[in-house]
Amino acid sequence: MILSTSCLFIHWFFLFFSFFTSKGDDNRRESSAFINPDMDTETYYEGKNMALFEEEMDSTPMVSSFLNKLANYTNLTQGVREHEEAEDGVRRAAVMVPHMGTFIGVYLPCMQNILGVILFLRLTWIVGTAGILGSFAIVSMCCICTLLTAISMSAIATNGVVPAGGSYYMISRSLGPEFGGAVGLCLYLGTTFAGSLYILGTIEILLLYIIPPEKVVKETTANDMRIYGTCCLLLMALVVFVGVKYVNKLALVFLSCVVLSIMATYAGAIKTAIKPSNFSVCLLGNRTLKNEMFEKCAKTDVELWNLFCDSPYLNATCDEYFALNNLTEIQATPGVLGEVINDNLWGNYGPDNMVIERKNLSSVPAEANNDKLKNYVFNDWATYFTLLVGIYFPSVTGIMAGSNRSGDLRDAQRSIPIGTILAILTTSFIYISFVVLFGACIEGVVLRDKFGFSVKTKPVISILAWPSPWVIVIGSFFSCCGAGLQSLTGAHHRVIEVLHQTSVLWISLSQVFGHGKANGEPTWALLLTVGICEIGILIASLDHVAPILSMFFLMCYLFVNLACAVQTLLCTPNWRPRFKFYHWTLSFLGMSLCLSLMFISSWIYALVVIVIAGCIYKYIEYKGAVKEWGDGIRGLSLNAARYALIRLEEAPLHTKNWRPQLLVLCKLNSDLEVTHPRLLSFATQLKAGKGLTIVCSVLEGTYMTRGDEAKKGEQNLKAAMAAEKTKGFSHVVVSSSLRDGFSILIQSAGLGGMKHNAVLMAWPTGWKQDRDSSVRRNFIETVRETTSAHQALLVAKNIDHFPANQERLKEGTVDVWWIVHDGGLLMLLPFLLSQHKVWRKCKMRIFTVAQMDDNSIQMKKDLQMFLYQLRLNAVVEVVEMHDSDISAFTYEKTLVMEQRSQMLKQMQLSRTEREREIQSITDVSRASIKRKKCSSADAQLIHDRNTASHSAANDKAAGATSDRVHMTWTKDKLQNERNKHKENMAVKDMFNMKPNHSNVRRMHTAVKLNEVVVKKSCNSELVLLNMPGPPKNKKGDDNYMEFLEVLMEGLDRVLLVRGGGREVITIYS
């Protein structure tokens, strides 16, 4: 065992050693997906033990040479090669091996983006408003939503290599380019509005807590936010433009500020439990006062007195509520007390401009003075549970920060699941613990003070910090700055670049936003991002921007869960995630939770975002996806199609559900282009985009020699179908003969219940001029095979004269000549044509033929009643055809037809004999070539014998030549003499022959019926005729085509219709 293992190890060692040494000797350019495609295979593998496979080395390289480059992503297979090569085939720069691990590349970026502005500026207000239980519910819902999303994302991320693009890449490859484009836009907009959120948070900290309130614009605070926010955005954009690497270097500095702030908060909570802080709150009655304008909470304080009285004197007129109620000073952080927890356990929602009051403190009511309300702390807008959900959710949206860096990770499949889930668990613990600490340590009136006006205009969270509130102020400021810079660089900067390269949406905008710096940075994309980010800043309210941000990220998370659920349920062979802790029920639960949170936060915003995503989806679907990634939606469609096909096979098709499923037989010219494109136009007009359409053609030969031509012909068929707006499938087969190819298509085209039931083809117009009878035979055999297969047949004469899809027939008629009953197909076809805008204004006329014994009046009434029951609008006319003698014209026309057929037979016979003689001469020539190596004496002997044989033949002597040569030439000459005699006799018989009585009757019917049709329908836009079947005796095939030509003579657009042997229209509902 040990010896065999050692031998195996030595074998692989030398194999890899030989690969690396040979690799260093020559530097060849790689132009394909495999290693060294230009290498001389015979030289490279000469003398090696792989000679059995050496002829296939160009397309299937050795595993030993393939594995090394595949492992380093420098030589990817065809399925993922688009990440290494541009669309135009230009090679990109050498791929640098990524070096970031789980902690630096995923865990810390997620922590930095999750712990941010909401934690420091809004979480205390959420706890005070929703209460401990309500806040716990909000935090739990959002954290569970992101955790389920992270589990789904981990499964997708570990199902293959994840290059740059992160979540957009994963979703687009799992759900397709349509979903990928829609999700990519949501991810981009969400990340961009996140930048607006962080910038607004930065300016709020700057204006309220760091610098004095010196306002640039005196009217409103919103204008201050807009001006300072715009300046901050431009400054950050300049930093990003100068160099992204500086932002990445400062990321750890910004994250350290967040960590220090969190540690200071925990330390402050422990200190408060031991000794309460010095921050106090002043209450007038039970109302909370803004204490930024006075120092002492006493009516003797001059500054406080002046806020409610008109003069500093004791006899001044004061506010009634101020005069009737006493001032009370309480601790803002009294420590961990049961009373505080009881007050903060339940929610305290209220309307807009409601003064914040303490519940268990009594007060004397008084008439409200609106001028004095500005001295109290009040709600800046109405509060309710769903509002708080929308505001809080952005605090958990940083889970994509690690996946967006997937291109920089050493092992994305390992780092993304571990780093993201650990970051979510860590931040969830921090948020939940902060909810408990805030509710247990801080007074409720202070928690409901959003901006900290009751504690000297400090962030409420800062009064719990140790050793100083400035730790929180400075830490939160730099945290928001860093998160804003990361939003402009780390996430959308990469996502928009990948979108630009792979999405139809961004390719459409590439002329404007496709330019950048020499190093590849998308500068114009950065300007677009700055413009969108400015929209969020102009809103000038962190609370209004947060729900918008929540919608976009929730939509993105919804699609992540959907992608995982679809892939898991489909059980595709390629779905093999290394992350095993997932299940489709978890993904479905996460998807449902995302959708619920969207409508809980704001149903208006939710509908707007869904409409935006839907529009992007339809736009990409309309434009057509640039790439095919084998997504789950295609697999879902395949499963649905399989299920539908099986259901269709379970029961026979009912007449009410019958519609023409067309097999269109097209002819390709020498350039493999469609000869009659109007045949596709007519199929489109007949189908109106409904049902099945299969467009096929046949190439004569073998697939080994004409396989490439078949593929090119199929591409040309698809192009012609797209030009004529024909929706369906195309296929080109190669067969030894056209007849066999058409037979194969008629028998095997389609699948299960989606098989064709009608064949559409063009009338072979040049069959008379063609001396080869194969065209005529192919057509007749096609008619016979469709009849045997119980399929309808539609033959269009002068198909090139049919209207195109762009034409509009403003008037005219579509005439139906109903001679024999064919299952009602003749009635149904004009109705289907009238549904298309080309034929919509044409009226339908139905003609039927009455014999001598028929009651024409009753026939017309019956036909009108039948059409009424069929719900068809048409003009009915009964044409009487009386028995008449066969005219001399008909007799002569039949005679000419039979003489022509006889002449063609003689010409075919003569040609066969000529071919036989040519073949005989060819055989003699081949035999003489083989005898060239004989000796000169033998050659002279043969020459003498040949000379003697020719002389003997001329003198009618038979003794001096060899038997073989004498018999060959004598037999041929004798056969030629007999053929000449037969031809002379045939010509004499041709001029003395009499026409067959059956053919005369058929010709008489065709001539008389043609006279009536031309008289009634010569000006019609389209004439539909019953197509008579071919004769059962194949000896009459020569005359069948002539009968059809006489029947259609003098008509421009004709459609011969032959039913499939079943009823296709019914009077019942």
PDB file of C-alpha atoms in Angstrom, residues 27-158:
ATOM      1  CA  ASN A  27       5.857  31.878 -23.890  1.00  0.00           C
ATOM      2  CA  ARG A  28       2.942  31.297 -26.181  1.00  0.00           C
ATOM      3  CA  ARG A  29      -0.119  33.487 -26.394  1.00  0.00           C
ATOM      4  CA  GLU A  30      -3.343  31.874 -25.262  1.00  0.00           C
ATOM      5  CA  SER A  31      -6.184  32.528 -27.668  1.00  0.00           C
ATOM      6  CA  SER A  32      -8.681  29.949 -26.501  1.00  0.00           C
ATOM      7  CA  ALA A  33     -10.157  28.615 -23.317  1.00  0.00           C
ATOM      8  CA  PHE A  34      -7.573  25.858 -23.125  1.00  0.00           C
ATOM      9  CA  ILE A  35      -3.860  25.714 -22.488  1.00  0.00           C
ATOM     10  CA  ASN A  36      -1.429  26.276 -25.333  1.00  0.00           C
ATOM     11  CA  PRO A  37      -3.838  25.834 -28.270  1.00  0.00           C
ATOM     12  CA  ASP A  38      -1.234  26.896 -30.846  1.00  0.00           C
ATOM     13  CA  MET A  39       1.303  24.287 -29.700  1.00  0.00           C
ATOM     14  CA  ASP A  40       2.456  21.742 -32.208  1.00  0.00           C
ATOM     15  CA  THR A  41       0.662  18.742 -30.798  1.00  0.00           C
ATOM     16  CA  GLU A  42       2.691  16.114 -32.546  1.00  0.00           C
ATOM     17  CA  THR A  43       5.969  17.629 -31.333  1.00  0.00           C
ATOM     18  CA  TYR A  44       4.799  18.291 -27.797  1.00  0.00           C
ATOM     19  CA  TYR A  45       3.355  14.874 -27.144  1.00  0.00           C
ATOM     20  CA  GLU A  46       5.941  12.920 -29.129  1.00  0.00           C
ATOM     21  CA  GLY A  47       7.333  10.026 -27.176  1.00  0.00           C
ATOM     22  CA  LYS A  48       4.754  10.351 -24.378  1.00  0.00           C
ATOM     23  CA  ASN A  49       2.247   7.804 -23.147  1.00  0.00           C
ATOM     24  CA  MET A  50      -0.795   9.799 -24.317  1.00  0.00           C
ATOM     25  CA  ALA A  51      -0.523   8.939 -28.013  1.00  0.00           C
ATOM     26  CA  LEU A  52      -3.997   7.450 -27.943  1.00  0.00           C
ATOM     27  CA  PHE A  53      -5.447  10.938 -27.349  1.00  0.00           C
ATOM     28  CA  GLU A  54      -2.966  13.041 -29.336  1.00  0.00           C
ATOM     29  CA  GLU A  55      -5.381  13.793 -32.182  1.00  0.00           C
ATOM     30  CA  GLU A  56      -7.819  15.412 -29.719  1.00  0.00           C
ATOM     31  CA  MET A  57      -5.325  17.473 -27.727  1.00  0.00           C
ATOM     32  CA  ASP A  58      -6.293  20.689 -29.523  1.00  0.00           C
ATOM     33  CA  SER A  59      -9.806  20.555 -28.093  1.00  0.00           C
ATOM     34  CA  THR A  60      -9.289  18.438 -24.969  1.00  0.00           C
ATOM     35  CA  PRO A  61      -5.984  19.254 -23.223  1.00  0.00           C
ATOM     36  CA  MET A  62      -4.283  17.085 -20.667  1.00  0.00           C
ATOM     37  CA  VAL A  63      -5.658  17.393 -17.148  1.00  0.00           C
ATOM     38  CA  SER A  64      -2.174  17.947 -15.754  1.00  0.00           C
ATOM     39  CA  SER A  65      -1.688  21.095 -17.832  1.00  0.00           C
ATOM     40  CA  PHE A  66      -5.255  22.306 -17.301  1.00  0.00           C
ATOM     41  CA  LEU A  67      -5.665  22.122 -13.532  1.00  0.00           C
ATOM     42  CA  ASN A  68      -3.019  24.630 -12.475  1.00  0.00           C
ATOM     43  CA  LYS A  69      -4.374  27.531 -14.479  1.00  0.00           C
ATOM     44  CA  LEU A  70      -7.967  26.623 -13.713  1.00  0.00           C
ATOM     45  CA  ALA A  71      -7.268  26.735  -9.976  1.00  0.00           C
ATOM     46  CA  ASN A  72      -5.819  30.242 -10.291  1.00  0.00           C
ATOM     47  CA  TYR A  73      -8.709  31.493 -12.485  1.00  0.00           C
ATOM     48  CA  THR A  74      -6.279  32.379 -15.285  1.00  0.00           C
ATOM     49  CA  ASN A  75      -7.750  29.876 -17.707  1.00  0.00           C
ATOM     50  CA  LEU A  76     -11.503  29.453 -17.295  1.00  0.00           C
ATOM     51  CA  THR A  77     -13.780  27.164 -19.211  1.00  0.00           C
ATOM     52  CA  GLN A  78     -16.270  28.328 -21.781  1.00  0.00           C
ATOM     53  CA  GLY A  79     -19.070  28.795 -19.248  1.00  0.00           C
ATOM     54  CA  VAL A  80     -17.250  31.509 -17.297  1.00  0.00           C
ATOM     55  CA  ARG A  81     -14.732  32.819 -19.804  1.00  0.00           C
ATOM     56  CA  GLU A  82     -16.594  36.093 -20.171  1.00  0.00           C
ATOM     57  CA  HIS A  83     -15.072  37.277 -16.900  1.00  0.00           C
ATOM     58  CA  GLU A  84     -11.570  37.106 -18.321  1.00  0.00           C
ATOM     59  CA  GLU A  85     -12.118  38.313 -21.873  1.00  0.00           C
ATOM     60  CA  ALA A  86     -13.926  41.331 -23.212  1.00  0.00           C
ATOM     61  CA  GLU A  87     -16.846  40.982 -25.596  1.00  0.00           C
ATOM     62  CA  ASP A  88     -14.783  42.094 -28.579  1.00  0.00           C
ATOM     63  CA  GLY A  89     -12.167  39.457 -27.902  1.00  0.00           C
ATOM     64  CA  VAL A  90      -9.519  41.867 -26.615  1.00  0.00           C
ATOM     65  CA  ARG A  91      -7.465  40.388 -23.815  1.00  0.00           C
ATOM     66  CA  ARG A  92      -7.535  42.191 -20.512  1.00  0.00           C
ATOM     67  CA  ALA A  93      -4.637  42.897 -18.261  1.00  0.00           C
ATOM     68  CA  ALA A  94      -3.168  40.054 -16.275  1.00  0.00           C
ATOM     69  CA  VAL A  95      -5.366  39.078 -13.367  1.00  0.00           C
ATOM     70  CA  MET A  96      -3.788  39.872 -10.015  1.00  0.00           C
ATOM     71  CA  VAL A  97      -4.179  37.154  -7.429  1.00  0.00           C
ATOM     72  CA  PRO A  98      -6.457  38.533  -4.653  1.00  0.00           C
ATOM     73  CA  HIS A  99      -5.071  38.538  -1.140  1.00  0.00           C
ATOM     74  CA  MET A 100      -7.896  39.608   1.191  1.00  0.00           C
ATOM     75  CA  GLY A 101      -9.125  37.094   3.740  1.00  0.00           C
ATOM     76  CA  THR A 102     -12.366  36.627   5.639  1.00  0.00           C
ATOM     77  CA  PHE A 103     -11.687  39.057   8.460  1.00  0.00           C
ATOM     78  CA  ILE A 104     -10.341  41.990   6.438  1.00  0.00           C
ATOM     79  CA  GLY A 105     -12.316  41.392   3.247  1.00  0.00           C
ATOM     80  CA  VAL A 106     -15.786  40.505   4.562  1.00  0.00           C
ATOM     81  CA  TYR A 107     -16.224  40.711   8.329  1.00  0.00           C
ATOM     82  CA  LEU A 108     -14.868  44.214   8.928  1.00  0.00           C
ATOM     83  CA  PRO A 109     -16.571  45.855   5.873  1.00  0.00           C
ATOM     84  CA  CYS A 110     -19.909  44.341   6.900  1.00  0.00           C
ATOM     85  CA  MET A 111     -19.424  45.544  10.482  1.00  0.00           C
ATOM     86  CA  GLN A 112     -18.563  49.039   9.300  1.00  0.00           C
ATOM     87  CA  ASN A 113     -21.624  49.305   7.049  1.00  0.00           C
ATOM     88  CA  ILE A 114     -24.065  47.723   9.503  1.00  0.00           C
ATOM     89  CA  LEU A 115     -22.998  49.726  12.545  1.00  0.00           C
ATOM     90  CA  GLY A 116     -23.526  53.286  11.520  1.00  0.00           C
ATOM     91  CA  VAL A 117     -25.754  56.288  11.482  1.00  0.00           C
ATOM     92  CA  ILE A 118     -28.980  54.652  12.730  1.00  0.00           C
ATOM     93  CA  LEU A 119     -27.216  53.137  15.742  1.00  0.00           C
ATOM     94  CA  PHE A 120     -25.883  56.483  16.941  1.00  0.00           C
ATOM     95  CA  LEU A 121     -28.669  58.867  15.903  1.00  0.00           C
ATOM     96  CA  ARG A 122     -31.985  56.977  15.862  1.00  0.00           C
ATOM     97  CA  LEU A 123     -31.860  53.768  17.890  1.00  0.00           C
ATOM     98  CA  THR A 124     -32.503  55.529  21.224  1.00  0.00           C
ATOM     99  CA  TRP A 125     -35.501  57.318  19.726  1.00  0.00           C
ATOM    100  CA  ILE A 126     -36.831  54.014  18.320  1.00  0.00           C
ATOM    101  CA  VAL A 127     -36.521  52.369  21.749  1.00  0.00           C
ATOM    102  CA  GLY A 128     -38.252  55.277  23.458  1.00  0.00           C
ATOM    103  CA  THR A 129     -41.088  55.405  20.938  1.00  0.00           C
ATOM    104  CA  ALA A 130     -41.680  51.683  20.306  1.00  0.00           C
ATOM    105  CA  GLY A 131     -40.717  50.536  23.797  1.00  0.00           C
ATOM    106  CA  ILE A 132     -38.400  47.690  24.666  1.00  0.00           C
ATOM    107  CA  LEU A 133     -40.769  45.019  23.362  1.00  0.00           C
ATOM    108  CA  GLY A 134     -41.604  46.886  20.157  1.00  0.00           C
ATOM    109  CA  SER A 135     -37.942  47.671  19.515  1.00  0.00           C
ATOM    110  CA  PHE A 136     -37.020  44.064  20.168  1.00  0.00           C
ATOM    111  CA  ALA A 137     -39.627  43.010  17.582  1.00  0.00           C
ATOM    112  CA  ILE A 138     -38.306  45.517  15.025  1.00  0.00           C
ATOM    113  CA  VAL A 139     -34.678  44.521  15.526  1.00  0.00           C
ATOM    114  CA  SER A 140     -35.528  40.809  15.513  1.00  0.00           C
ATOM    115  CA  MET A 141     -37.547  40.996  12.273  1.00  0.00           C
ATOM    116  CA  CYS A 142     -34.850  42.924  10.446  1.00  0.00           C
ATOM    117  CA  CYS A 143     -31.992  40.786  11.754  1.00  0.00           C
ATOM    118  CA  ILE A 144     -33.810  37.536  10.947  1.00  0.00           C
ATOM    119  CA  CYS A 145     -34.513  38.879   7.457  1.00  0.00           C
ATOM    120  CA  THR A 146     -30.835  39.637   6.855  1.00  0.00           C
ATOM    121  CA  LEU A 147     -29.732  36.349   8.414  1.00  0.00           C
ATOM    122  CA  LEU A 148     -32.007  34.330   6.127  1.00  0.00           C
ATOM    123  CA  THR A 149     -30.790  36.379   3.195  1.00  0.00           C
ATOM    124  CA  ALA A 150     -27.187  35.746   4.204  1.00  0.00           C
ATOM    125  CA  ILE A 151     -27.870  31.997   4.338  1.00  0.00           C
ATOM    126  CA  SER A 152     -29.324  32.092   0.815  1.00  0.00           C
ATOM    127  CA  MET A 153     -26.459  34.272  -0.382  1.00  0.00           C
ATOM    128  CA  SER A 154     -23.948  31.852   1.150  1.00  0.00           C
ATOM    129  CA  ALA A 155     -25.463  28.945  -0.733  1.00  0.00           C
ATOM    130  CA  ILE A 156     -25.273  30.856  -4.023  1.00  0.00           C
ATOM    131  CA  ALA A 157     -21.762  32.182  -3.324  1.00  0.00           C
ATOM    132  CA  THR A 158     -20.416  28.684  -2.650  1.00  0.00           C
TER     133      THR A 158
END
